[in-house]
Short mmCIF file of C-alpha atoms in Angstrom, two decimals:
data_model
loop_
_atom_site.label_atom_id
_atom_site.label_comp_id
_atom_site.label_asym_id
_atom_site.label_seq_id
_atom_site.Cartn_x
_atom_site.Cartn_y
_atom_site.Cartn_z
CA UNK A 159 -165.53 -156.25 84.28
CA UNK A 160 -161.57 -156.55 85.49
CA UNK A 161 -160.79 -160.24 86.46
CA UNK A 162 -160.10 -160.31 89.99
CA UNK A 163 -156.44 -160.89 89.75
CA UNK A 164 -155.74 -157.91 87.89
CA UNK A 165 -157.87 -155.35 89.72
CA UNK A 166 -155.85 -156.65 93.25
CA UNK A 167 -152.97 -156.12 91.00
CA UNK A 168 -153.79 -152.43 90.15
CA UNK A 169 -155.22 -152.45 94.01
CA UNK A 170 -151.81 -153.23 95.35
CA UNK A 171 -149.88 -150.90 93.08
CA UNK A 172 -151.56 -148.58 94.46
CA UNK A 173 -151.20 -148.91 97.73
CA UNK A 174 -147.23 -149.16 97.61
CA UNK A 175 -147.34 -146.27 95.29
CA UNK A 176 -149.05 -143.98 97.83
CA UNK A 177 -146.97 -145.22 100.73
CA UNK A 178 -143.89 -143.56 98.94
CA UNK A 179 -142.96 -139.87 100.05
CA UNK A 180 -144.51 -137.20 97.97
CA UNK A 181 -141.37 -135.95 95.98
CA UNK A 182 -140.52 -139.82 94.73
CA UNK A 183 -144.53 -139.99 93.71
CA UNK A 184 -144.08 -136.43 92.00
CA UNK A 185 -140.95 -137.50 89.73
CA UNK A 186 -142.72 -141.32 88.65
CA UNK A 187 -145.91 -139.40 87.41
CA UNK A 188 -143.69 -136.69 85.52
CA UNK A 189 -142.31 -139.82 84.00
CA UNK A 190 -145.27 -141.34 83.16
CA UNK A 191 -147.08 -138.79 82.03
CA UNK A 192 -147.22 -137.21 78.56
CA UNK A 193 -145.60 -134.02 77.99
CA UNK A 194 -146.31 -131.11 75.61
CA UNK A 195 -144.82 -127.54 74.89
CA UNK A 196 -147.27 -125.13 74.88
CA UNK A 197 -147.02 -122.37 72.77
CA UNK A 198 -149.19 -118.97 71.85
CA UNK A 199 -150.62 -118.30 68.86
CA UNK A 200 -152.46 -114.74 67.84
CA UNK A 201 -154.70 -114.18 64.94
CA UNK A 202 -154.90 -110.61 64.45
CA UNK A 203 -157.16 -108.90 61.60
CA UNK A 204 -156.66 -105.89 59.90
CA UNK A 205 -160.16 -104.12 61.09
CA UNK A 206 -159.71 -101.31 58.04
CA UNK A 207 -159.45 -104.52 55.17
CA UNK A 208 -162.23 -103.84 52.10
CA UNK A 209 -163.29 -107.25 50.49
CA UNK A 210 -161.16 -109.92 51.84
CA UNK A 211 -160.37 -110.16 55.47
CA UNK A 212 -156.45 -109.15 56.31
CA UNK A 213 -154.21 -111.38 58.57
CA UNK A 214 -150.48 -110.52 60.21
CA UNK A 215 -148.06 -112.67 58.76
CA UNK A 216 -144.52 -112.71 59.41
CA UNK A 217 -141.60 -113.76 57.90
CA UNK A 218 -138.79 -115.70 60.00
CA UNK A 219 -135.84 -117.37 59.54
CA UNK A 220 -134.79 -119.20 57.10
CA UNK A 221 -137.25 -117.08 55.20
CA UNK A 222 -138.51 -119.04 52.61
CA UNK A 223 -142.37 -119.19 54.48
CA UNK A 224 -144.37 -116.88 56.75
CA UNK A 225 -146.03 -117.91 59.86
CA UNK A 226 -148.24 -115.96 62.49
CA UNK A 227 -146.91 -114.22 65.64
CA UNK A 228 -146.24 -116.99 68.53
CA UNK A 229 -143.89 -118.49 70.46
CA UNK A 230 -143.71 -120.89 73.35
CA UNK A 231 -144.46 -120.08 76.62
CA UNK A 232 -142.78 -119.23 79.87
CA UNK A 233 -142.67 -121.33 82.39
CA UNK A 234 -145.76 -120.15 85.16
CA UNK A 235 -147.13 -118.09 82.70
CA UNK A 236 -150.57 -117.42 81.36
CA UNK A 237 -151.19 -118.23 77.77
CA UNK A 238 -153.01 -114.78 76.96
CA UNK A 239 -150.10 -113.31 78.76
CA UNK A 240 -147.22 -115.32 76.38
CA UNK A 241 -149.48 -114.57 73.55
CA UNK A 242 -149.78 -110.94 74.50
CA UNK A 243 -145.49 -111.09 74.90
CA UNK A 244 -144.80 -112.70 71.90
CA UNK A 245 -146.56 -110.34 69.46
CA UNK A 246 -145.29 -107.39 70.68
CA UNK A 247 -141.92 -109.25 70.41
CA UNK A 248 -142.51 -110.57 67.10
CA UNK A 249 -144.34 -107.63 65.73
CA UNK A 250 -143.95 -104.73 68.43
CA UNK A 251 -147.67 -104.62 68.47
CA UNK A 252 -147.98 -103.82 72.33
CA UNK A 253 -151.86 -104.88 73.23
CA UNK A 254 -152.88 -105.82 77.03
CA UNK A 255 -153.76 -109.16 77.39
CA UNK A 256 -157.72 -108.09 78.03
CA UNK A 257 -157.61 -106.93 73.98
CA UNK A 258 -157.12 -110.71 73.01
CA UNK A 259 -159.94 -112.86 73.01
CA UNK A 260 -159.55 -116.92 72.46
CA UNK A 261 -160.36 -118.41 69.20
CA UNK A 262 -162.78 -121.22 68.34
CA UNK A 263 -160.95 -124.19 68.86
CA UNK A 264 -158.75 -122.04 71.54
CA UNK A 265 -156.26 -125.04 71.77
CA UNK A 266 -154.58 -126.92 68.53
CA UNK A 267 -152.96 -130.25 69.51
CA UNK A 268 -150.27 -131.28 67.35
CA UNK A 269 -149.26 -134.77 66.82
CA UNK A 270 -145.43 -133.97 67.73
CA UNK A 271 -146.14 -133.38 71.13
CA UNK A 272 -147.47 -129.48 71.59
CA UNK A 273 -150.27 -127.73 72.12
CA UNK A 274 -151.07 -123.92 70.62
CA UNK A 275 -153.43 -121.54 72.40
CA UNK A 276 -155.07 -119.52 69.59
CA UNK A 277 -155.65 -116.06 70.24
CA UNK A 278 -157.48 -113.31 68.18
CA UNK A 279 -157.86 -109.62 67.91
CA UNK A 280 -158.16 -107.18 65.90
CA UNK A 281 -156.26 -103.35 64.80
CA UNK A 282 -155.93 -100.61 62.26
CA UNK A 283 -153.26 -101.58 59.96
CA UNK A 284 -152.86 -97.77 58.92
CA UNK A 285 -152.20 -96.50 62.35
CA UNK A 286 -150.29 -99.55 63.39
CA UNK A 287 -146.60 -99.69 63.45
CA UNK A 288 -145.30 -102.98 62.57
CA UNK A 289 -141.46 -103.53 64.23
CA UNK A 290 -139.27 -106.28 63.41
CA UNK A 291 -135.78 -106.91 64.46
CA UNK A 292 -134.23 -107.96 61.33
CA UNK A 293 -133.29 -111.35 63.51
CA UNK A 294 -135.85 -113.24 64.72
CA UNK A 295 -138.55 -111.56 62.22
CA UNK A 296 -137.41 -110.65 59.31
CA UNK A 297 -141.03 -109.13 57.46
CA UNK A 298 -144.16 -108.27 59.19
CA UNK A 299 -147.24 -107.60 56.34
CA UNK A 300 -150.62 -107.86 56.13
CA UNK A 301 -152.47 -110.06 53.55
CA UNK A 302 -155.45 -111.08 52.31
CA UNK A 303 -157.51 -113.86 52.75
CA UNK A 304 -158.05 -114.39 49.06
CA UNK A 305 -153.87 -113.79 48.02
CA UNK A 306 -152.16 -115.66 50.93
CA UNK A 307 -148.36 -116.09 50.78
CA UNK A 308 -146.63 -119.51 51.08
CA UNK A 309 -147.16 -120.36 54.40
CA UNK A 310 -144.86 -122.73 56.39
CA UNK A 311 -146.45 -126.01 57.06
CA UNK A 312 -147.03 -125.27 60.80
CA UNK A 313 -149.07 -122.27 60.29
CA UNK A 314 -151.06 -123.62 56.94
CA UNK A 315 -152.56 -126.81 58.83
CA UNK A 316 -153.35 -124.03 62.03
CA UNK A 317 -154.94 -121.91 59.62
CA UNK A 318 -156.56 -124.84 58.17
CA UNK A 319 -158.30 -125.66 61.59
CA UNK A 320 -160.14 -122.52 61.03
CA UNK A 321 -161.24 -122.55 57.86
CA UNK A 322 -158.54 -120.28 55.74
CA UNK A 323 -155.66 -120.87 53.72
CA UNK A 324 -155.00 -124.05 51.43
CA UNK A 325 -155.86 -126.81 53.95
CA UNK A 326 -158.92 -125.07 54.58
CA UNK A 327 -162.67 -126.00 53.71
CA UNK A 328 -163.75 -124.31 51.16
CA UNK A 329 -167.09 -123.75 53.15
CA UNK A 330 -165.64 -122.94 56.77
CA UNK A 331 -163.48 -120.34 54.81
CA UNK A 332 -163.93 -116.94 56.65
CA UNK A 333 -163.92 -113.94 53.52
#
């Protein structure tokens, strides 16, 4: 139970903090309140892989690492949509945002103050064109499960969460 003098404390807050006008009230909760960039993260999978499942990985500057196709989001828009954006971006895979379907966990939360919504889908890797832009991406490939590349530390704990990679458990690991 709240002692009594606290609880008219809170009680009185309160009250003077709905008598202010609505803009003031708007700008003390955005300063009160955590915030977190959210980004959008897609999985896709090489449907035509033998043995060992096939992932997207790209390589972007400083290109010592490879991560997967994401990228924060706009402001207003959907996640599917950003994620949808970003890989044709990234990759120049164009998919509509209906061919992505949200992984299990959908959202990662980081500890340094963002959030990824995981996406996943799947494509031919012989009849799809991989585009980079030499800038921003500098390598798109696909590789197996079993033979990943070094991965930056971002996208290895991500993977992790889902059972591949080297921070994965060995008994969540999808082959």
């Amino acid at each position: 139970m709240i002692p009594r003098s606290r609880a008219t404390g809170r009680a009185f807050a309160y009250q003077v903090f709905y008598r202010l006008p609505v803009p003031l009230r708007r700008r003390l909760v955005r300063l009160a309140v955590p915030k977190y960039i959210v980004g959008a993260v897609t999985l896709v999978w090489d449907t035509e892989a033998e043995g060992a499942s096939r992932l997207l990985l790209l390589r972007q500057p400083p290109g010592y690492s490879w991560t997967l196709p994401a990228g924060l989001l706009q402001r207003g828009e959907a996640p599917v949509v950003g994620a949808a954006r970003e890989l044709f971006e990234e990759s120049g895979i164009r998919l509509s945002p209906e061919r992505l379907r949200p992984a299990v966990p959908n959202a990662v939360v980081h500890a340094k103050g963002w959030v990824d919504v995981v996406f996943e889908t799947e494509v031919p890797a012989s009849s799809t064109e991989l585009v980079v832009d030499g800038a921003e991406v500098f390598e798109a490939a696909w590789h197996p499960l079993d033979d990943l590349p070094r991965l930056s530390r971002a996208t290895a704990a991500l993977l992790g969460r889902y059972g591949i990679g080297p921070q994965a458990d060995q008994s969540a690991r999808r082959v």
